[in-house]
């Protein structure tokens, strides 16, 4: 008779995380369509928010690519502790969070940026804790020692180590590029909705600070 594995004995089902993020993206687009920032037209603050948001999106995408170049296709089979993984155990999630916050700023609303970033953080934190339990199960003391010196989520740059040169996995890079492009695509979508509002084709039901 076979027994089902307990949660720490198997990796977290990433489909759950992906579905939740799709739900957040859908909610963002709907809210984007029915709302506008409280500052109509051009303003210095709006310009600063858009430029800052664009830089965060770029930093998030570059960070994700660097992270996947280090871990490649060895996730859950080899413990990677160098490069981005020397400052946080979950650089992919951290850099995704930067990009999500950046998308919210591009929209022009600090409230929207904070709201969706917090929701995404809850999803990522839950996933990271589930994955930490699994990695501790398969790697034992090696992972536990790594966890003691490296934060789960928020980076500590004092422990950064380049490590040896890594060979990346094309499939892993393709997946992270797909995810990154999905986040980046929210920027032109947000700008398109803003155009519809500006031209009067769509009337915003609410304004957001």
PDB file of N, CA, C and O in Angstrom, residues 121-199:
ATOM      1  N   UNK A 121       2.681  39.918  -2.194  1.00  0.00           N
ATOM      2  CA  UNK A 121       3.623  39.523  -1.137  1.00  0.00           C
ATOM      3  C   UNK A 121       3.056  38.389  -0.292  1.00  0.00           C
ATOM      4  O   UNK A 121       3.778  37.444   0.071  1.00  0.00           O
ATOM      5  N   UNK A 122       1.770  38.459   0.023  1.00  0.00           N
ATOM      6  CA  UNK A 122       1.134  37.390   0.805  1.00  0.00           C
ATOM      7  C   UNK A 122       1.214  36.060   0.051  1.00  0.00           C
ATOM      8  O   UNK A 122       1.525  35.014   0.634  1.00  0.00           O
ATOM      9  N   UNK A 123       0.946  36.104  -1.266  1.00  0.00           N
ATOM     10  CA  UNK A 123       1.031  34.888  -2.088  1.00  0.00           C
ATOM     11  C   UNK A 123       2.458  34.355  -2.108  1.00  0.00           C
ATOM     12  O   UNK A 123       2.706  33.166  -1.888  1.00  0.00           O
ATOM     13  N   UNK A 124       3.428  35.243  -2.350  1.00  0.00           N
ATOM     14  CA  UNK A 124       4.829  34.825  -2.420  1.00  0.00           C
ATOM     15  C   UNK A 124       5.333  34.312  -1.074  1.00  0.00           C
ATOM     16  O   UNK A 124       6.083  33.336  -1.022  1.00  0.00           O
ATOM     17  N   UNK A 125       4.942  34.976   0.010  1.00  0.00           N
ATOM     18  CA  UNK A 125       5.417  34.568   1.326  1.00  0.00           C
ATOM     19  C   UNK A 125       4.887  33.192   1.692  1.00  0.00           C
ATOM     20  O   UNK A 125       5.623  32.355   2.232  1.00  0.00           O
ATOM     21  N   UNK A 126       3.617  32.948   1.387  1.00  0.00           N
ATOM     22  CA  UNK A 126       3.042  31.631   1.653  1.00  0.00           C
ATOM     23  C   UNK A 126       3.777  30.559   0.843  1.00  0.00           C
ATOM     24  O   UNK A 126       4.154  29.504   1.370  1.00  0.00           O
ATOM     25  N   UNK A 127       4.001  30.849  -0.447  1.00  0.00           N
ATOM     26  CA  UNK A 127       4.708  29.902  -1.302  1.00  0.00           C
ATOM     27  C   UNK A 127       6.134  29.664  -0.812  1.00  0.00           C
ATOM     28  O   UNK A 127       6.607  28.522  -0.773  1.00  0.00           O
ATOM     29  N   UNK A 128       6.823  30.748  -0.427  1.00  0.00           N
ATOM     30  CA  UNK A 128       8.206  30.635   0.035  1.00  0.00           C
ATOM     31  C   UNK A 128       8.304  29.782   1.294  1.00  0.00           C
ATOM     32  O   UNK A 128       9.227  28.973   1.432  1.00  0.00           O
ATOM     33  N   UNK A 129       7.371  29.942   2.199  1.00  0.00           N
ATOM     34  CA  UNK A 129       7.388  29.130   3.426  1.00  0.00           C
ATOM     35  C   UNK A 129       7.122  27.663   3.133  1.00  0.00           C
ATOM     36  O   UNK A 129       7.754  26.778   3.735  1.00  0.00           O
ATOM     37  N   UNK A 130       6.211  27.383   2.209  1.00  0.00           N
ATOM     38  CA  UNK A 130       5.949  25.993   1.824  1.00  0.00           C
ATOM     39  C   UNK A 130       7.177  25.381   1.162  1.00  0.00           C
ATOM     40  O   UNK A 130       7.542  24.219   1.423  1.00  0.00           O
ATOM     41  N   UNK A 131       7.832  26.156   0.292  1.00  0.00           N
ATOM     42  CA  UNK A 131       9.028  25.655  -0.377  1.00  0.00           C
ATOM     43  C   UNK A 131      10.178  25.467   0.610  1.00  0.00           C
ATOM     44  O   UNK A 131      10.968  24.532   0.467  1.00  0.00           O
ATOM     45  N   UNK A 132      10.272  26.343   1.606  1.00  0.00           N
ATOM     46  CA  UNK A 132      11.327  26.221   2.613  1.00  0.00           C
ATOM     47  C   UNK A 132      11.175  24.917   3.397  1.00  0.00           C
ATOM     48  O   UNK A 132      12.165  24.234   3.689  1.00  0.00           O
ATOM     49  N   UNK A 133       9.930  24.567   3.724  1.00  0.00           N
ATOM     50  CA  UNK A 133       9.696  23.312   4.440  1.00  0.00           C
ATOM     51  C   UNK A 133      10.121  22.112   3.593  1.00  0.00           C
ATOM     52  O   UNK A 133      10.722  21.155   4.097  1.00  0.00           O
ATOM     53  N   UNK A 134       9.833  22.179   2.290  1.00  0.00           N
ATOM     54  CA  UNK A 134      10.209  21.080   1.400  1.00  0.00           C
ATOM     55  C   UNK A 134      11.725  20.987   1.246  1.00  0.00           C
ATOM     56  O   UNK A 134      12.303  19.893   1.322  1.00  0.00           O
ATOM     57  N   UNK A 135      12.396  22.127   1.046  1.00  0.00           N
ATOM     58  CA  UNK A 135      13.845  22.117   0.871  1.00  0.00           C
ATOM     59  C   UNK A 135      14.556  21.670   2.142  1.00  0.00           C
ATOM     60  O   UNK A 135      15.584  20.980   2.085  1.00  0.00           O
ATOM     61  N   UNK A 136      14.016  22.043   3.297  1.00  0.00           N
ATOM     62  CA  UNK A 136      14.588  21.574   4.557  1.00  0.00           C
ATOM     63  C   UNK A 136      14.454  20.063   4.672  1.00  0.00           C
ATOM     64  O   UNK A 136      15.341  19.382   5.207  1.00  0.00           O
ATOM     65  N   UNK A 137      13.356  19.532   4.137  1.00  0.00           N
ATOM     66  CA  UNK A 137      13.137  18.082   4.192  1.00  0.00           C
ATOM     67  C   UNK A 137      14.136  17.328   3.317  1.00  0.00           C
ATOM     68  O   UNK A 137      14.667  16.288   3.725  1.00  0.00           O
ATOM     69  N   UNK A 138      14.429  17.867   2.105  1.00  0.00           N
ATOM     70  CA  UNK A 138      15.278  17.102   1.191  1.00  0.00           C
ATOM     71  C   UNK A 138      16.767  17.391   1.382  1.00  0.00           C
ATOM     72  O   UNK A 138      17.603  16.544   1.103  1.00  0.00           O
ATOM     73  N   UNK A 139      17.105  18.598   1.868  1.00  0.00           N
ATOM     74  CA  UNK A 139      18.519  18.943   2.036  1.00  0.00           C
ATOM     75  C   UNK A 139      18.982  18.922   3.485  1.00  0.00           C
ATOM     76  O   UNK A 139      20.187  18.979   3.746  1.00  0.00           O
ATOM     77  N   UNK A 140      18.048  18.883   4.413  1.00  0.00           N
ATOM     78  CA  UNK A 140      18.396  18.754   5.830  1.00  0.00           C
ATOM     79  C   UNK A 140      19.233  19.896   6.371  1.00  0.00           C
ATOM     80  O   UNK A 140      18.944  21.070   6.140  1.00  0.00           O
ATOM     81  N   UNK A 141      20.320  19.545   7.054  1.00  0.00           N
ATOM     82  CA  UNK A 141      21.142  20.533   7.745  1.00  0.00           C
ATOM     83  C   UNK A 141      21.747  21.546   6.775  1.00  0.00           C
ATOM     84  O   UNK A 141      21.945  22.716   7.135  1.00  0.00           O
ATOM     85  N   UNK A 142      22.056  21.110   5.556  1.00  0.00           N
ATOM     86  CA  UNK A 142      22.645  22.030   4.582  1.00  0.00           C
ATOM     87  C   UNK A 142      21.713  23.217   4.346  1.00  0.00           C
ATOM     88  O   UNK A 142      22.145  24.377   4.328  1.00  0.00           O
ATOM     89  N   UNK A 143      20.419  22.918   4.177  1.00  0.00           N
ATOM     90  CA  UNK A 143      19.471  24.015   3.968  1.00  0.00           C
ATOM     91  C   UNK A 143      19.239  24.791   5.252  1.00  0.00           C
ATOM     92  O   UNK A 143      19.120  26.028   5.224  1.00  0.00           O
ATOM     93  N   UNK A 144      19.177  24.115   6.373  1.00  0.00           N
ATOM     94  CA  UNK A 144      18.948  24.800   7.644  1.00  0.00           C
ATOM     95  C   UNK A 144      20.073  25.788   7.944  1.00  0.00           C
ATOM     96  O   UNK A 144      19.817  26.904   8.427  1.00  0.00           O
ATOM     97  N   UNK A 145      21.318  25.411   7.648  1.00  0.00           N
ATOM     98  CA  UNK A 145      22.444  26.334   7.846  1.00  0.00           C
ATOM     99  C   UNK A 145      22.335  27.522   6.891  1.00  0.00           C
ATOM    100  O   UNK A 145      22.626  28.669   7.270  1.00  0.00           O
ATOM    101  N   UNK A 146      21.923  27.239   5.663  1.00  0.00           N
ATOM    102  CA  UNK A 146      21.732  28.296   4.669  1.00  0.00           C
ATOM    103  C   UNK A 146      20.640  29.257   5.122  1.00  0.00           C
ATOM    104  O   UNK A 146      20.777  30.488   5.002  1.00  0.00           O
ATOM    105  N   UNK A 147      19.565  28.709   5.669  1.00  0.00           N
ATOM    106  CA  UNK A 147      18.446  29.535   6.128  1.00  0.00           C
ATOM    107  C   UNK A 147      18.840  30.432   7.293  1.00  0.00           C
ATOM    108  O   UNK A 147      18.312  31.542   7.439  1.00  0.00           O
ATOM    109  N   UNK A 148      19.761  29.978   8.119  1.00  0.00           N
ATOM    110  CA  UNK A 148      20.196  30.777   9.261  1.00  0.00           C
ATOM    111  C   UNK A 148      20.963  32.027   8.829  1.00  0.00           C
ATOM    112  O   UNK A 148      20.937  33.049   9.521  1.00  0.00           O
ATOM    113  N   UNK A 149      21.635  31.946   7.696  1.00  0.00           N
ATOM    114  CA  UNK A 149      22.471  33.074   7.248  1.00  0.00           C
ATOM    115  C   UNK A 149      21.847  33.891   6.126  1.00  0.00           C
ATOM    116  O   UNK A 149      22.368  34.954   5.783  1.00  0.00           O
ATOM    117  N   UNK A 150      20.741  33.416   5.562  1.00  0.00           N
ATOM    118  CA  UNK A 150      20.145  34.090   4.403  1.00  0.00           C
ATOM    119  C   UNK A 150      18.654  34.318   4.641  1.00  0.00           C
ATOM    120  O   UNK A 150      17.926  33.367   4.957  1.00  0.00           O
ATOM    121  N   UNK A 151      18.174  35.553   4.499  1.00  0.00           N
ATOM    122  CA  UNK A 151      16.751  35.836   4.736  1.00  0.00           C
ATOM    123  C   UNK A 151      15.841  35.067   3.785  1.00  0.00           C
ATOM    124  O   UNK A 151      16.229  34.740   2.663  1.00  0.00           O
ATOM    125  N   UNK A 152      14.638  34.795   4.244  1.00  0.00           N
ATOM    126  CA  UNK A 152      13.666  34.088   3.417  1.00  0.00           C
ATOM    127  C   UNK A 152      13.228  34.926   2.225  1.00  0.00           C
ATOM    128  O   UNK A 152      13.089  34.422   1.106  1.00  0.00           O
ATOM    129  N   UNK A 153      13.041  36.225   2.451  1.00  0.00           N
ATOM    130  CA  UNK A 153      12.465  37.052   1.400  1.00  0.00           C
ATOM    131  C   UNK A 153      13.236  38.357   1.182  1.00  0.00           C
ATOM    132  O   UNK A 153      13.814  38.569   0.120  1.00  0.00           O
ATOM    133  N   UNK A 154      13.249  39.245   2.181  1.00  0.00           N
ATOM    134  CA  UNK A 154      13.885  40.554   2.014  1.00  0.00           C
ATOM    135  C   UNK A 154      15.399  40.410   2.005  1.00  0.00           C
ATOM    136  O   UNK A 154      15.964  39.811   2.900  1.00  0.00           O
ATOM    137  N   UNK A 155      16.082  40.933   0.997  1.00  0.00           N
ATOM    138  CA  UNK A 155      17.519  40.667   0.814  1.00  0.00           C
ATOM    139  C   UNK A 155      18.411  41.338   1.844  1.00  0.00           C
ATOM    140  O   UNK A 155      18.111  42.417   2.353  1.00  0.00           O
ATOM    141  N   UNK A 156      19.506  40.670   2.139  1.00  0.00           N
ATOM    142  CA  UNK A 156      20.582  41.205   2.976  1.00  0.00           C
ATOM    143  C   UNK A 156      21.835  41.221   2.110  1.00  0.00           C
ATOM    144  O   UNK A 156      22.479  40.194   1.905  1.00  0.00           O
ATOM    145  N   UNK A 157      22.187  42.398   1.589  1.00  0.00           N
ATOM    146  CA  UNK A 157      23.268  42.508   0.618  1.00  0.00           C
ATOM    147  C   UNK A 157      24.651  42.303   1.237  1.00  0.00           C
ATOM    148  O   UNK A 157      25.627  42.132   0.517  1.00  0.00           O
ATOM    149  N   UNK A 158      24.720  42.303   2.561  1.00  0.00           N
ATOM    150  CA  UNK A 158      26.023  42.131   3.210  1.00  0.00           C
ATOM    151  C   UNK A 158      26.595  40.734   2.992  1.00  0.00           C
ATOM    152  O   UNK A 158      27.804  40.527   3.107  1.00  0.00           O
ATOM    153  N   UNK A 159      25.755  39.774   2.682  1.00  0.00           N
ATOM    154  CA  UNK A 159      26.229  38.404   2.486  1.00  0.00           C
ATOM    155  C   UNK A 159      26.404  38.000   1.041  1.00  0.00           C
ATOM    156  O   UNK A 159      26.544  36.804   0.730  1.00  0.00           O
ATOM    157  N   UNK A 160      26.428  38.981   0.129  1.00  0.00           N
ATOM    158  CA  UNK A 160      26.483  38.654  -1.293  1.00  0.00           C
ATOM    159  C   UNK A 160      27.780  37.943  -1.664  1.00  0.00           C
ATOM    160  O   UNK A 160      28.872  38.335  -1.255  1.00  0.00           O
ATOM    161  N   UNK A 161      27.645  36.885  -2.488  1.00  0.00           N
ATOM    162  CA  UNK A 161      28.783  36.147  -3.038  1.00  0.00           C
ATOM    163  C   UNK A 161      28.497  35.854  -4.507  1.00  0.00           C
ATOM    164  O   UNK A 161      27.414  35.364  -4.848  1.00  0.00           O
ATOM    165  N   UNK A 162      29.478  36.140  -5.361  1.00  0.00           N
ATOM    166  CA  UNK A 162      29.289  35.879  -6.782  1.00  0.00           C
ATOM    167  C   UNK A 162      29.168  34.391  -7.064  1.00  0.00           C
ATOM    168  O   UNK A 162      28.299  33.957  -7.804  1.00  0.00           O
ATOM    169  N   UNK A 163      30.077  33.634  -6.491  1.00  0.00           N
ATOM    170  CA  UNK A 163      30.092  32.199  -6.755  1.00  0.00           C
ATOM    171  C   UNK A 163      30.679  31.879  -8.116  1.00  0.00           C
ATOM    172  O   UNK A 163      31.046  32.781  -8.877  1.00  0.00           O
ATOM    173  N   UNK A 164      30.771  30.607  -8.479  1.00  0.00           N
ATOM    174  CA  UNK A 164      31.348  30.209  -9.767  1.00  0.00           C
ATOM    175  C   UNK A 164      30.412  30.545 -10.920  1.00  0.00           C
ATOM    176  O   UNK A 164      29.227  30.785 -10.733  1.00  0.00           O
ATOM    177  N   UNK A 165      30.978  30.534 -12.113  1.00  0.00           N
ATOM    178  CA  UNK A 165      30.177  30.775 -13.319  1.00  0.00           C
ATOM    179  C   UNK A 165      29.148  29.658 -13.477  1.00  0.00           C
ATOM    180  O   UNK A 165      29.442  28.479 -13.275  1.00  0.00           O
ATOM    181  N   UNK A 166      27.938  30.036 -13.857  1.00  0.00           N
ATOM    182  CA  UNK A 166      26.852  29.071 -13.973  1.00  0.00           C
ATOM    183  C   UNK A 166      26.442  28.872 -15.433  1.00  0.00           C
ATOM    184  O   UNK A 166      26.511  29.800 -16.241  1.00  0.00           O
ATOM    185  N   UNK A 167      25.988  27.668 -15.750  1.00  0.00           N
ATOM    186  CA  UNK A 167      25.409  27.385 -17.056  1.00  0.00           C
ATOM    187  C   UNK A 167      23.890  27.388 -16.905  1.00  0.00           C
ATOM    188  O   UNK A 167      23.356  26.662 -16.057  1.00  0.00           O
ATOM    189  N   UNK A 168      23.224  28.181 -17.710  1.00  0.00           N
ATOM    190  CA  UNK A 168      21.780  28.293 -17.546  1.00  0.00           C
ATOM    191  C   UNK A 168      21.052  27.238 -18.366  1.00  0.00           C
ATOM    192  O   UNK A 168      21.569  26.710 -19.352  1.00  0.00           O
ATOM    193  N   UNK A 169      19.801  26.962 -17.939  1.00  0.00           N
ATOM    194  CA  UNK A 169      18.950  26.022 -18.653  1.00  0.00           C
ATOM    195  C   UNK A 169      18.022  26.811 -19.570  1.00  0.00           C
ATOM    196  O   UNK A 169      17.284  27.676 -19.096  1.00  0.00           O
ATOM    197  N   UNK A 170      18.046  26.557 -20.881  1.00  0.00           N
ATOM    198  CA  UNK A 170      17.206  27.320 -21.809  1.00  0.00           C
ATOM    199  C   UNK A 170      15.726  27.287 -21.435  1.00  0.00           C
ATOM    200  O   UNK A 170      15.044  28.311 -21.547  1.00  0.00           O
ATOM    201  N   UNK A 171      15.220  26.145 -20.988  1.00  0.00           N
ATOM    202  CA  UNK A 171      13.807  26.056 -20.663  1.00  0.00           C
ATOM    203  C   UNK A 171      13.469  26.927 -19.460  1.00  0.00           C
ATOM    204  O   UNK A 171      12.431  27.611 -19.442  1.00  0.00           O
ATOM    205  N   UNK A 172      14.348  26.926 -18.452  1.00  0.00           N
ATOM    206  CA  UNK A 172      14.112  27.756 -17.270  1.00  0.00           C
ATOM    207  C   UNK A 172      14.128  29.237 -17.637  1.00  0.00           C
ATOM    208  O   UNK A 172      13.324  30.024 -17.132  1.00  0.00           O
ATOM    209  N   UNK A 173      15.046  29.613 -18.528  1.00  0.00           N
ATOM    210  CA  UNK A 173      15.112  30.998 -18.969  1.00  0.00           C
ATOM    211  C   UNK A 173      13.860  31.374 -19.756  1.00  0.00           C
ATOM    212  O   UNK A 173      13.328  32.478 -19.615  1.00  0.00           O
ATOM    213  N   UNK A 174      13.374  30.450 -20.566  1.00  0.00           N
ATOM    214  CA  UNK A 174      12.157  30.710 -21.340  1.00  0.00           C
ATOM    215  C   UNK A 174      10.962  30.954 -20.419  1.00  0.00           C
ATOM    216  O   UNK A 174      10.172  31.881 -20.638  1.00  0.00           O
ATOM    217  N   UNK A 175      10.857  30.155 -19.366  1.00  0.00           N
ATOM    218  CA  UNK A 175       9.738  30.302 -18.440  1.00  0.00           C
ATOM    219  C   UNK A 175       9.802  31.638 -17.708  1.00  0.00           C
ATOM    220  O   UNK A 175       8.798  32.340 -17.576  1.00  0.00           O
ATOM    221  N   UNK A 176      10.997  32.006 -17.229  1.00  0.00           N
ATOM    222  CA  UNK A 176      11.103  33.272 -16.491  1.00  0.00           C
ATOM    223  C   UNK A 176      10.911  34.461 -17.420  1.00  0.00           C
ATOM    224  O   UNK A 176      10.366  35.499 -17.006  1.00  0.00           O
ATOM    225  N   UNK A 177      11.320  34.362 -18.685  1.00  0.00           N
ATOM    226  CA  UNK A 177      11.064  35.431 -19.638  1.00  0.00           C
ATOM    227  C   UNK A 177       9.570  35.560 -19.906  1.00  0.00           C
ATOM    228  O   UNK A 177       9.049  36.674 -20.024  1.00  0.00           O
ATOM    229  N   UNK A 178       8.885  34.444 -19.968  1.00  0.00           N
ATOM    230  CA  UNK A 178       7.432  34.484 -20.171  1.00  0.00           C
ATOM    231  C   UNK A 178       6.753  35.190 -19.007  1.00  0.00           C
ATOM    232  O   UNK A 178       5.894  36.052 -19.195  1.00  0.00           O
ATOM    233  N   UNK A 179       7.155  34.830 -17.778  1.00  0.00           N
ATOM    234  CA  UNK A 179       6.574  35.468 -16.599  1.00  0.00           C
ATOM    235  C   UNK A 179       6.893  36.957 -16.558  1.00  0.00           C
ATOM    236  O   UNK A 179       6.046  37.780 -16.194  1.00  0.00           O
ATOM    237  N   UNK A 180       8.134  37.299 -16.919  1.00  0.00           N
ATOM    238  CA  UNK A 180       8.543  38.706 -16.901  1.00  0.00           C
ATOM    239  C   UNK A 180       7.763  39.511 -17.937  1.00  0.00           C
ATOM    240  O   UNK A 180       7.309  40.627 -17.655  1.00  0.00           O
ATOM    241  N   UNK A 181       7.597  38.963 -19.129  1.00  0.00           N
ATOM    242  CA  UNK A 181       6.859  39.656 -20.172  1.00  0.00           C
ATOM    243  C   UNK A 181       5.395  39.823 -19.798  1.00  0.00           C
ATOM    244  O   UNK A 181       4.753  40.818 -20.166  1.00  0.00           O
ATOM    245  N   UNK A 182       4.878  38.872 -19.035  1.00  0.00           N
ATOM    246  CA  UNK A 182       3.497  38.975 -18.570  1.00  0.00           C
ATOM    247  C   UNK A 182       3.342  40.197 -17.662  1.00  0.00           C
ATOM    248  O   UNK A 182       2.372  40.965 -17.782  1.00  0.00           O
ATOM    249  N   UNK A 183       4.310  40.412 -16.765  1.00  0.00           N
ATOM    250  CA  UNK A 183       4.261  41.570 -15.879  1.00  0.00           C
ATOM    251  C   UNK A 183       4.462  42.855 -16.674  1.00  0.00           C
ATOM    252  O   UNK A 183       3.745  43.843 -16.486  1.00  0.00           O
ATOM    253  N   UNK A 184       5.446  42.841 -17.578  1.00  0.00           N
ATOM    254  CA  UNK A 184       5.729  44.027 -18.388  1.00  0.00           C
ATOM    255  C   UNK A 184       4.518  44.411 -19.235  1.00  0.00           C
ATOM    256  O   UNK A 184       4.242  45.597 -19.452  1.00  0.00           O
ATOM    257  N   UNK A 185       3.761  43.416 -19.708  1.00  0.00           N
ATOM    258  CA  UNK A 185       2.600  43.684 -20.555  1.00  0.00           C
ATOM    259  C   UNK A 185       1.541  44.507 -19.835  1.00  0.00           C
ATOM    260  O   UNK A 185       0.722  45.180 -20.484  1.00  0.00           O
ATOM    261  N   UNK A 186       1.541  44.469 -18.507  1.00  0.00           N
ATOM    262  CA  UNK A 186       0.562  45.254 -17.765  1.00  0.00           C
ATOM    263  C   UNK A 186       0.798  46.749 -17.925  1.00  0.00           C
ATOM    264  O   UNK A 186      -0.130  47.549 -17.764  1.00  0.00           O
ATOM    265  N   UNK A 187       2.031  47.142 -18.247  1.00  0.00           N
ATOM    266  CA  UNK A 187       2.346  48.569 -18.401  1.00  0.00           C
ATOM    267  C   UNK A 187       1.645  49.160 -19.624  1.00  0.00           C
ATOM    268  O   UNK A 187       0.911  50.151 -19.500  1.00  0.00           O
ATOM    269  N   UNK A 188       1.828  48.610 -20.845  1.00  0.00           N
ATOM    270  CA  UNK A 188       1.099  49.186 -21.981  1.00  0.00           C
ATOM    271  C   UNK A 188      -0.418  49.045 -21.852  1.00  0.00           C
ATOM    272  O   UNK A 188      -1.163  49.900 -22.348  1.00  0.00           O
ATOM    273  N   UNK A 189      -0.877  47.979 -21.180  1.00  0.00           N
ATOM    274  CA  UNK A 189      -2.314  47.837 -20.957  1.00  0.00           C
ATOM    275  C   UNK A 189      -2.821  48.990 -20.092  1.00  0.00           C
ATOM    276  O   UNK A 189      -3.870  49.590 -20.369  1.00  0.00           O
ATOM    277  N   UNK A 190      -2.053  49.313 -19.039  1.00  0.00           N
ATOM    278  CA  UNK A 190      -2.425  50.427 -18.169  1.00  0.00           C
ATOM    279  C   UNK A 190      -2.430  51.740 -18.936  1.00  0.00           C
ATOM    280  O   UNK A 190      -3.342  52.570 -18.767  1.00  0.00           O
ATOM    281  N   UNK A 191      -1.427  51.933 -19.802  1.00  0.00           N
ATOM    282  CA  UNK A 191      -1.365  53.156 -20.595  1.00  0.00           C
ATOM    283  C   UNK A 191      -2.527  53.234 -21.585  1.00  0.00           C
ATOM    284  O   UNK A 191      -3.071  54.319 -21.843  1.00  0.00           O
ATOM    285  N   UNK A 192      -2.926  52.102 -22.139  1.00  0.00           N
ATOM    286  CA  UNK A 192      -4.046  52.076 -23.076  1.00  0.00           C
ATOM    287  C   UNK A 192      -5.346  52.462 -22.382  1.00  0.00           C
ATOM    288  O   UNK A 192      -6.153  53.243 -22.915  1.00  0.00           O
ATOM    289  N   UNK A 193      -5.552  51.928 -21.167  1.00  0.00           N
ATOM    290  CA  UNK A 193      -6.752  52.286 -20.417  1.00  0.00           C
ATOM    291  C   UNK A 193      -6.755  53.774 -20.068  1.00  0.00           C
ATOM    292  O   UNK A 193      -7.799  54.424 -20.075  1.00  0.00           O
ATOM    293  N   UNK A 194      -5.547  54.310 -19.748  1.00  0.00           N
ATOM    294  CA  UNK A 194      -5.443  55.736 -19.469  1.00  0.00           C
ATOM    295  C   UNK A 194      -5.816  56.554 -20.698  1.00  0.00           C
ATOM    296  O   UNK A 194      -6.475  57.600 -20.593  1.00  0.00           O
ATOM    297  N   UNK A 195      -5.416  56.086 -21.877  1.00  0.00           N
ATOM    298  CA  UNK A 195      -5.779  56.760 -23.125  1.00  0.00           C
ATOM    299  C   UNK A 195      -7.300  56.758 -23.307  1.00  0.00           C
ATOM    300  O   UNK A 195      -7.890  57.778 -23.704  1.00  0.00           O
ATOM    301  N   UNK A 196      -7.939  55.626 -23.031  1.00  0.00           N
ATOM    302  CA  UNK A 196      -9.394  55.537 -23.154  1.00  0.00           C
ATOM    303  C   UNK A 196     -10.083  56.516 -22.217  1.00  0.00           C
ATOM    304  O   UNK A 196     -11.072  57.166 -22.587  1.00  0.00           O
ATOM    305  N   UNK A 197      -9.541  56.651 -20.992  1.00  0.00           N
ATOM    306  CA  UNK A 197     -10.120  57.598 -20.046  1.00  0.00           C
ATOM    307  C   UNK A 197      -9.911  59.039 -20.521  1.00  0.00           C
ATOM    308  O   UNK A 197     -10.827  59.867 -20.449  1.00  0.00           O
ATOM    309  N   UNK A 198      -8.701  59.340 -20.978  1.00  0.00           N
ATOM    310  CA  UNK A 198      -8.365  60.704 -21.394  1.00  0.00           C
ATOM    311  C   UNK A 198      -9.217  61.156 -22.581  1.00  0.00           C
ATOM    312  O   UNK A 198      -9.665  62.304 -22.641  1.00  0.00           O
ATOM    313  N   UNK A 199      -9.458  60.233 -23.509  1.00  0.00           N
ATOM    314  CA  UNK A 199     -10.234  60.561 -24.702  1.00  0.00           C
ATOM    315  C   UNK A 199     -11.743  60.512 -24.473  1.00  0.00           C
ATOM    316  O   UNK A 199     -12.521  60.850 -25.362  1.00  0.00           O
TER     317      UNK A 199
END
